[in-house]
Coordinates of C-alpha atoms in Angstrom, one line a residue:
M1 CA 72.3 107.9 124.6
M2 CA 73.9 106.4 127.1
L3 CA 76.3 108.8 128.6
C4 CA 73.1 110.9 128.2
H5 CA 70.7 108.5 130.8
R6 CA 73.7 108.6 133.1
K7 CA 74.1 112.7 133.3
R8 CA 70.7 112.0 134.0
M9 CA 70.4 108.8 136.6
C10 CA 73.9 111.9 138.2
Q11 CA 71.2 114.2 139.0
W12 CA 68.3 112.1 140.1
V13 CA 70.8 110.6 142.8
F14 CA 72.1 114.1 143.7
C15 CA 68.6 115.2 144.0
W16 CA 68.0 112.9 146.3
L17 CA 70.2 113.0 148.6
F18 CA 70.0 116.5 149.2
F19 CA 66.1 115.7 149.4
Q20 CA 66.4 113.7 151.4
S21 CA 69.1 115.3 154.4
A22 CA 67.2 118.5 154.3
F23 CA 63.9 117.1 155.2
S24 CA 65.2 115.2 157.8
A25 CA 66.8 118.1 159.3
I26 CA 63.3 119.8 159.8
A27 CA 62.5 117.2 162.5
Q28 CA 65.0 118.1 164.1
T29 CA 65.2 121.1 167.0
D30 CA 66.3 124.7 165.7
S31 CA 69.6 125.0 168.1
L32 CA 72.6 126.9 166.5
A33 CA 75.3 124.3 167.0
T34 CA 78.5 126.9 166.9
T35 CA 81.1 123.9 168.3
D36 CA 81.1 120.1 166.6
T37 CA 80.1 117.6 169.5
P38 CA 80.2 112.9 169.7
N39 CA 76.2 114.2 170.4
T40 CA 75.9 116.6 167.3
A41 CA 73.8 115.2 164.2
L42 CA 75.7 114.7 160.8
H43 CA 73.8 117.6 159.2
D44 CA 75.0 120.2 161.7
R45 CA 78.6 118.6 161.7
L46 CA 78.7 119.5 157.6
L47 CA 76.6 123.1 157.6
N48 CA 79.3 124.1 160.2
T49 CA 81.7 123.2 158.0
A50 CA 80.6 125.2 155.1
D51 CA 80.0 128.2 157.5
D52 CA 83.2 127.6 159.3
V53 CA 84.8 127.4 155.0
L54 CA 83.0 130.0 153.8
E55 CA 84.1 132.2 156.4
W56 CA 87.7 130.9 156.2
M57 CA 87.4 132.9 151.9
S58 CA 86.2 136.0 153.1
T59 CA 87.4 139.4 154.5
D60 CA 85.5 142.6 156.4
T61 CA 84.7 143.5 152.8
W62 CA 84.3 140.3 150.5
S63 CA 83.1 136.6 150.1
F64 CA 84.8 134.5 147.9
I65 CA 83.8 130.7 147.2
P66 CA 84.2 128.3 144.2
V67 CA 81.8 128.3 141.7
V68 CA 81.0 125.2 140.4
T69 CA 78.2 125.8 137.7
Y70 CA 75.6 123.5 135.7
S71 CA 73.0 124.4 133.4
P72 CA 71.6 123.3 129.6
E73 CA 73.7 126.4 128.1
T74 CA 76.9 125.8 129.5
S75 CA 77.5 121.9 131.1
L76 CA 79.7 121.7 133.9
G77 CA 81.5 125.5 134.3
L78 CA 84.4 125.8 137.6
G79 CA 85.8 128.6 138.2
V80 CA 85.7 131.9 141.0
G81 CA 83.4 134.2 142.2
A82 CA 83.7 136.8 145.2
I83 CA 81.0 139.3 145.8
K84 CA 81.2 142.6 148.5
V85 CA 78.4 143.9 150.1
F86 CA 78.5 147.3 151.6
R87 CA 77.2 150.3 153.1
P88 CA 78.7 154.0 153.8
K89 CA 81.1 153.1 158.0
E90 CA 79.8 156.7 158.9
G91 CA 76.7 159.1 158.3
A92 CA 74.2 156.3 156.2
S93 CA 71.0 156.7 157.5
P94 CA 70.4 153.2 159.1
T95 CA 67.1 152.9 156.5
L96 CA 69.7 153.1 153.3
R97 CA 69.4 149.1 151.4
P98 CA 73.3 147.9 151.1
S99 CA 74.9 148.5 148.1
S100 CA 76.5 144.6 146.2
M101 CA 79.5 144.1 143.6
P102 CA 79.2 140.9 143.1
I103 CA 82.4 139.5 139.9
T104 CA 82.5 136.4 138.2
F105 CA 84.7 134.3 136.1
I106 CA 83.7 130.5 135.2
Y107 CA 84.8 127.7 132.5
T108 CA 83.5 125.3 130.7
L109 CA 83.3 122.0 129.1
K110 CA 81.6 124.0 126.6
K111 CA 85.4 126.0 126.1
Q112 CA 82.6 128.3 127.2
A113 CA 84.9 131.6 129.0
V114 CA 82.4 134.2 130.6
L115 CA 83.6 136.8 132.9
E116 CA 80.6 139.2 134.3
I117 CA 81.3 142.7 136.9
D118 CA 78.5 144.5 139.0
L119 CA 77.2 146.9 140.4
D120 CA 74.5 148.2 142.8
L121 CA 74.3 151.5 144.2
W122 CA 72.1 152.9 146.6
K123 CA 73.0 156.3 147.6
H124 CA 71.3 159.6 149.8
D125 CA 68.5 158.2 151.8
N126 CA 68.1 155.4 148.6
R127 CA 67.2 158.2 146.8
D128 CA 69.6 158.0 144.1
Y129 CA 70.0 154.3 142.3
F130 CA 72.9 153.1 139.8
N131 CA 73.9 150.4 138.0
A132 CA 76.0 149.0 135.9
S133 CA 77.5 145.6 134.6
L134 CA 79.4 144.0 132.3
E135 CA 80.0 141.1 130.1
L136 CA 82.7 139.8 128.2
A137 CA 82.5 136.1 127.6
N138 CA 83.9 133.1 123.9
Y139 CA 80.6 131.4 123.8
P140 CA 80.1 128.6 121.9
F141 CA 76.0 128.5 122.3
E142 CA 72.6 126.8 120.4
F143 CA 70.6 128.4 118.1
Y144 CA 67.2 127.0 117.3
G145 CA 65.5 129.6 115.2
I146 CA 63.0 131.8 115.1
G147 CA 58.9 130.7 116.5
N148 CA 57.4 129.7 119.2
D149 CA 57.1 126.0 117.1
M150 CA 60.4 125.7 116.3
P151 CA 61.4 121.8 116.9
A152 CA 64.3 120.7 118.5
E153 CA 66.2 119.2 115.0
S154 CA 66.4 122.5 114.1
Q155 CA 69.4 123.0 116.9
E156 CA 72.3 124.5 115.3
S157 CA 75.9 125.7 117.0
Y158 CA 77.9 128.5 116.9
S159 CA 80.4 130.2 118.5
S160 CA 80.8 134.6 118.9
R161 CA 82.6 136.4 121.2
Y162 CA 81.0 139.2 122.8
F163 CA 82.0 142.7 125.2
Y164 CA 78.1 143.8 126.5
V165 CA 78.1 146.6 129.1
R166 CA 75.2 148.3 130.6
L167 CA 75.1 151.6 132.2
N168 CA 71.1 153.2 134.5
Y169 CA 70.9 155.8 137.3
M170 CA 67.6 156.1 138.7
R171 CA 66.3 159.0 141.1
R172 CA 63.5 158.9 143.6
V173 CA 60.4 161.2 141.9
L174 CA 57.8 160.1 144.5
P175 CA 57.8 157.2 147.2
N176 CA 58.8 154.4 145.9
V177 CA 59.2 155.5 142.9
Y178 CA 61.8 155.9 140.3
L179 CA 62.6 157.3 136.7
G180 CA 66.6 157.1 135.2
P181 CA 67.7 157.1 132.2
W182 CA 70.1 153.7 130.7
L183 CA 72.6 152.5 127.5
E184 CA 73.5 149.6 126.6
F185 CA 76.4 148.4 124.3
R186 CA 77.1 144.8 123.1
T187 CA 79.5 143.9 120.0
E188 CA 79.5 140.2 119.0
N189 CA 81.8 138.7 116.7
V190 CA 79.6 135.1 115.0
Y191 CA 83.2 133.0 114.3
E192 CA 81.5 130.2 113.4
T193 CA 78.8 128.9 112.7
V194 CA 77.8 125.0 111.0
P195 CA 78.6 124.8 107.6
G196 CA 75.2 124.9 105.4
G197 CA 73.2 125.8 108.7
L198 CA 70.8 128.9 108.8
L199 CA 73.2 131.4 110.2
A200 CA 75.7 130.8 107.7
S201 CA 74.0 131.7 105.5
G202 CA 73.2 134.9 107.0
A203 CA 69.5 135.2 106.6
V204 CA 68.9 135.7 110.4
P205 CA 70.3 139.4 111.0
G206 CA 73.0 138.8 113.6
S207 CA 75.0 135.8 112.2
D208 CA 77.9 137.5 112.1
R209 CA 78.8 140.9 113.6
P210 CA 76.0 142.4 115.7
Q211 CA 76.3 146.0 117.0
V212 CA 73.6 147.4 118.7
A213 CA 73.9 150.5 120.8
G214 CA 70.8 151.8 123.2
L215 CA 69.7 154.6 124.8
G216 CA 66.9 155.0 127.4
L217 CA 64.7 155.2 130.2
K218 CA 63.6 152.8 133.1
L219 CA 60.9 153.4 135.5
N220 CA 60.7 151.6 138.5
Y221 CA 58.2 151.0 141.1
D222 CA 59.4 149.0 144.5
S223 CA 58.2 148.2 147.8
R224 CA 60.3 145.5 149.0
N225 CA 60.5 145.3 152.3
D226 CA 64.2 143.9 151.2
I227 CA 66.1 144.2 147.9
F228 CA 67.5 140.2 148.4
Q229 CA 65.3 138.5 150.6
P230 CA 61.3 140.4 150.0
S231 CA 58.7 139.2 152.1
K232 CA 56.4 141.4 150.8
G233 CA 56.1 144.7 148.3
S234 CA 56.2 144.6 144.8
F235 CA 59.0 145.2 142.5
H236 CA 57.1 146.9 139.1
Q237 CA 59.7 148.3 136.4
V238 CA 58.6 149.9 132.8
S239 CA 61.7 150.1 130.1
W240 CA 62.5 151.7 126.9
I241 CA 65.7 151.2 124.8
T242 CA 66.2 152.8 121.5
N243 CA 69.5 151.4 119.6
Q244 CA 70.4 154.4 116.6
S245 CA 72.9 154.7 114.0
F246 CA 74.5 158.1 115.7
L247 CA 74.2 155.8 118.9
G248 CA 76.7 153.5 117.0
S249 CA 74.3 150.3 116.6
G250 CA 75.0 149.0 113.4
Y251 CA 71.0 147.9 114.1
L252 CA 67.5 150.0 113.8
F253 CA 65.7 148.9 117.0
D254 CA 63.4 150.0 119.6
R255 CA 63.0 147.6 122.8
Y256 CA 59.7 147.5 125.1
E257 CA 59.5 146.0 128.5
V258 CA 57.0 145.1 131.8
D259 CA 58.2 143.0 134.6
L260 CA 55.5 143.0 138.0
R261 CA 56.7 141.3 140.6
K262 CA 54.7 140.8 143.7
Y263 CA 55.9 138.8 146.8
I264 CA 52.6 137.7 149.1
P265 CA 53.8 135.8 152.9
V266 CA 52.2 132.7 153.6
W267 CA 51.1 130.9 156.2
K268 CA 54.4 130.5 158.9
N269 CA 57.8 131.5 157.7
K270 CA 57.0 130.9 153.3
V271 CA 56.6 133.8 150.8
L272 CA 54.7 133.6 147.8
A273 CA 56.7 135.1 144.7
V274 CA 54.4 135.8 141.3
Q275 CA 56.7 138.2 138.5
G276 CA 54.3 138.7 135.1
Y277 CA 57.0 139.5 132.8
W278 CA 56.4 141.2 128.3
S279 CA 58.8 142.2 126.2
F280 CA 58.6 143.7 122.0
V281 CA 61.3 144.3 120.3
D282 CA 59.8 146.2 117.2
G283 CA 62.2 146.5 114.1
V284 CA 65.1 144.2 112.8
A285 CA 67.1 143.2 116.2
P286 CA 69.8 141.0 115.6
F287 CA 68.6 137.6 117.0
Q288 CA 71.0 137.7 120.4
Q289 CA 68.3 140.6 120.5
T290 CA 65.2 139.4 120.2
S291 CA 62.0 138.2 122.9
L292 CA 63.1 134.7 124.5
L293 CA 62.5 132.5 126.9
G294 CA 64.1 129.7 128.6
G295 CA 67.7 129.5 130.7
S296 CA 68.1 130.3 134.4
K297 CA 65.6 133.5 134.8
R298 CA 63.1 133.1 133.2
M299 CA 61.5 129.1 132.1
R300 CA 63.5 126.8 133.6
G301 CA 63.4 123.8 132.4
Y302 CA 64.6 125.0 129.3
F303 CA 67.0 126.0 127.0
E304 CA 68.1 129.8 126.9
G305 CA 66.6 131.6 124.2
R306 CA 64.9 127.9 122.8
Y307 CA 61.4 129.9 121.9
R308 CA 62.5 133.4 120.3
D309 CA 60.5 136.0 118.4
Q310 CA 59.4 139.5 118.1
L311 CA 57.1 139.6 121.6
S312 CA 57.4 137.5 124.5
M313 CA 55.2 137.1 127.6
I314 CA 55.7 134.7 130.8
Y315 CA 54.3 134.4 134.3
Q316 CA 56.1 132.1 136.8
A317 CA 55.7 131.7 140.5
E318 CA 57.1 130.8 143.1
L319 CA 56.7 129.3 146.9
R320 CA 60.1 130.4 148.8
M321 CA 60.5 128.6 152.7
P322 CA 63.2 127.8 155.1
I323 CA 64.2 124.3 155.9
Y324 CA 67.3 124.6 158.7
R325 CA 69.4 126.9 159.9
S326 CA 71.1 128.8 156.7
L327 CA 68.8 125.8 154.3
G328 CA 65.1 126.9 152.0
M329 CA 63.7 125.2 149.3
V330 CA 61.7 126.6 147.2
F331 CA 59.1 125.1 144.3
F332 CA 58.0 127.1 140.8
G333 CA 55.6 127.0 138.0
S334 CA 56.4 129.0 134.7
T335 CA 54.7 129.0 131.5
G336 CA 55.5 131.0 128.7
Q337 CA 55.2 131.3 124.8
V338 CA 56.8 133.9 122.2
A339 CA 54.5 135.5 119.1
E340 CA 56.0 137.3 115.2
A341 CA 52.2 139.8 116.9
V342 CA 49.8 139.9 119.4
S343 CA 47.4 137.9 117.3
Q344 CA 49.7 135.0 117.1
Y345 CA 49.2 134.3 120.9
S346 CA 46.6 131.8 122.0
F347 CA 46.5 129.8 124.6
D348 CA 47.4 126.5 123.1
R349 CA 50.7 128.5 122.4
F350 CA 51.9 128.2 125.8
H351 CA 55.5 126.3 127.1
Y352 CA 55.1 124.9 130.2
G353 CA 58.0 124.2 132.8
A354 CA 58.6 123.8 137.0
G355 CA 60.3 122.4 139.2
F356 CA 62.1 123.1 143.0
G357 CA 64.8 124.0 144.6
F358 CA 67.6 124.4 147.4
R359 CA 69.0 127.9 148.9
Y360 CA 72.1 128.1 151.2
Q361 CA 72.8 131.2 152.9
L362 CA 76.6 133.3 151.8
M363 CA 75.5 136.1 154.4
E364 CA 73.6 137.7 156.1
E365 CA 72.4 140.3 154.3
G366 CA 70.2 137.8 152.6
I367 CA 72.8 136.8 149.7
N368 CA 71.7 132.8 149.4
I369 CA 74.0 130.0 147.1
R370 CA 70.5 128.7 144.7
I371 CA 71.1 125.4 143.0
D372 CA 66.9 124.3 141.7
F373 CA 66.1 121.8 139.1
G374 CA 63.8 122.6 136.2
F375 CA 61.7 120.4 134.1
G376 CA 60.3 121.4 131.0
D377 CA 61.3 120.3 127.6
Q378 CA 64.3 118.6 129.5
S379 CA 65.6 118.0 132.6
A380 CA 68.3 120.7 133.5
F381 CA 70.5 121.8 137.5
Y382 CA 71.3 125.2 137.5
F383 CA 73.5 127.4 140.1
G384 CA 73.9 130.7 140.6
L385 CA 73.2 133.5 143.6
N386 CA 70.6 134.8 144.8
E387 CA 67.2 134.7 143.8
V388 CA 65.6 134.5 140.3
F389 CA 63.5 136.9 141.1

């Protein structure tokens, strides 16, 4: 108990110091100090040092950063990250969106090891888009059961190793409209569970060696003015995937997802981003593939998978604003619930979360280092790259 209080106190002290230093910068002028002088303010010296370190760690094509992460799911994690943002050097349209390839390796105090590689590739004046994702992980984690009202006491630990790959090709068929196939494969070995627990009993699908393989379609409407830091426009996606035995899946189910995002310029240099997300699973899926809420992407302040079931709906809003030079700040709120059937949805079943965060622009293209403080059924600190949505 004392350790928990100390950790929470450290989070609040860090948060307060960052908050104070950031807002003290608002009162300063907007001139950029490229060379430190005896009259250079402390916050400018700190930002100059950060810029110099990131520039020193970068090449003409790659940017390297030490990764220090923290979230309720991982505890403290250390690793290294690299990201490449690129366009063809010759013959490309000036409107071609930048392609990117982030690579991250992290090892956490919970003995989790994760390697993630992603690729977003834009070609032919944004007519063709290709996305690939690969994950390898040894991942001790927590399971709370299935349902929207599972108590914290239902938590039980488990450990698994998994391999995951996703491939998606999309073609522009109308202005701002993209359509294409995607496939997903994940194989996992849950090698350690709590003796006498729900997972150890084998009653929960996915509690042993689940393998899923699916093929589906995605339909996107994308009118964002920038893919990394949109200030106006929309991104809407409807996706469907079917997991079948002839593809190599050990579970037979379909999953449907609807993701609606809107970016609205408000006041001066501020952006209101809103999102509605719905997930539907039809059939018996391993618990890892059910609809869920929580984590760094959907409802910060809740453990990832804190609530899971066949269906989920999540609503999020985030106000994004610049503070000073490369620093920015966000305020966010979210609400959501899970259910076994649509008839179970009701207003009194919603869970709520809120918080704030800071942004540091890593590259001119708009890629940010993200630090968020979320408050839901727990206080949580998140560190990552790019915006949540």
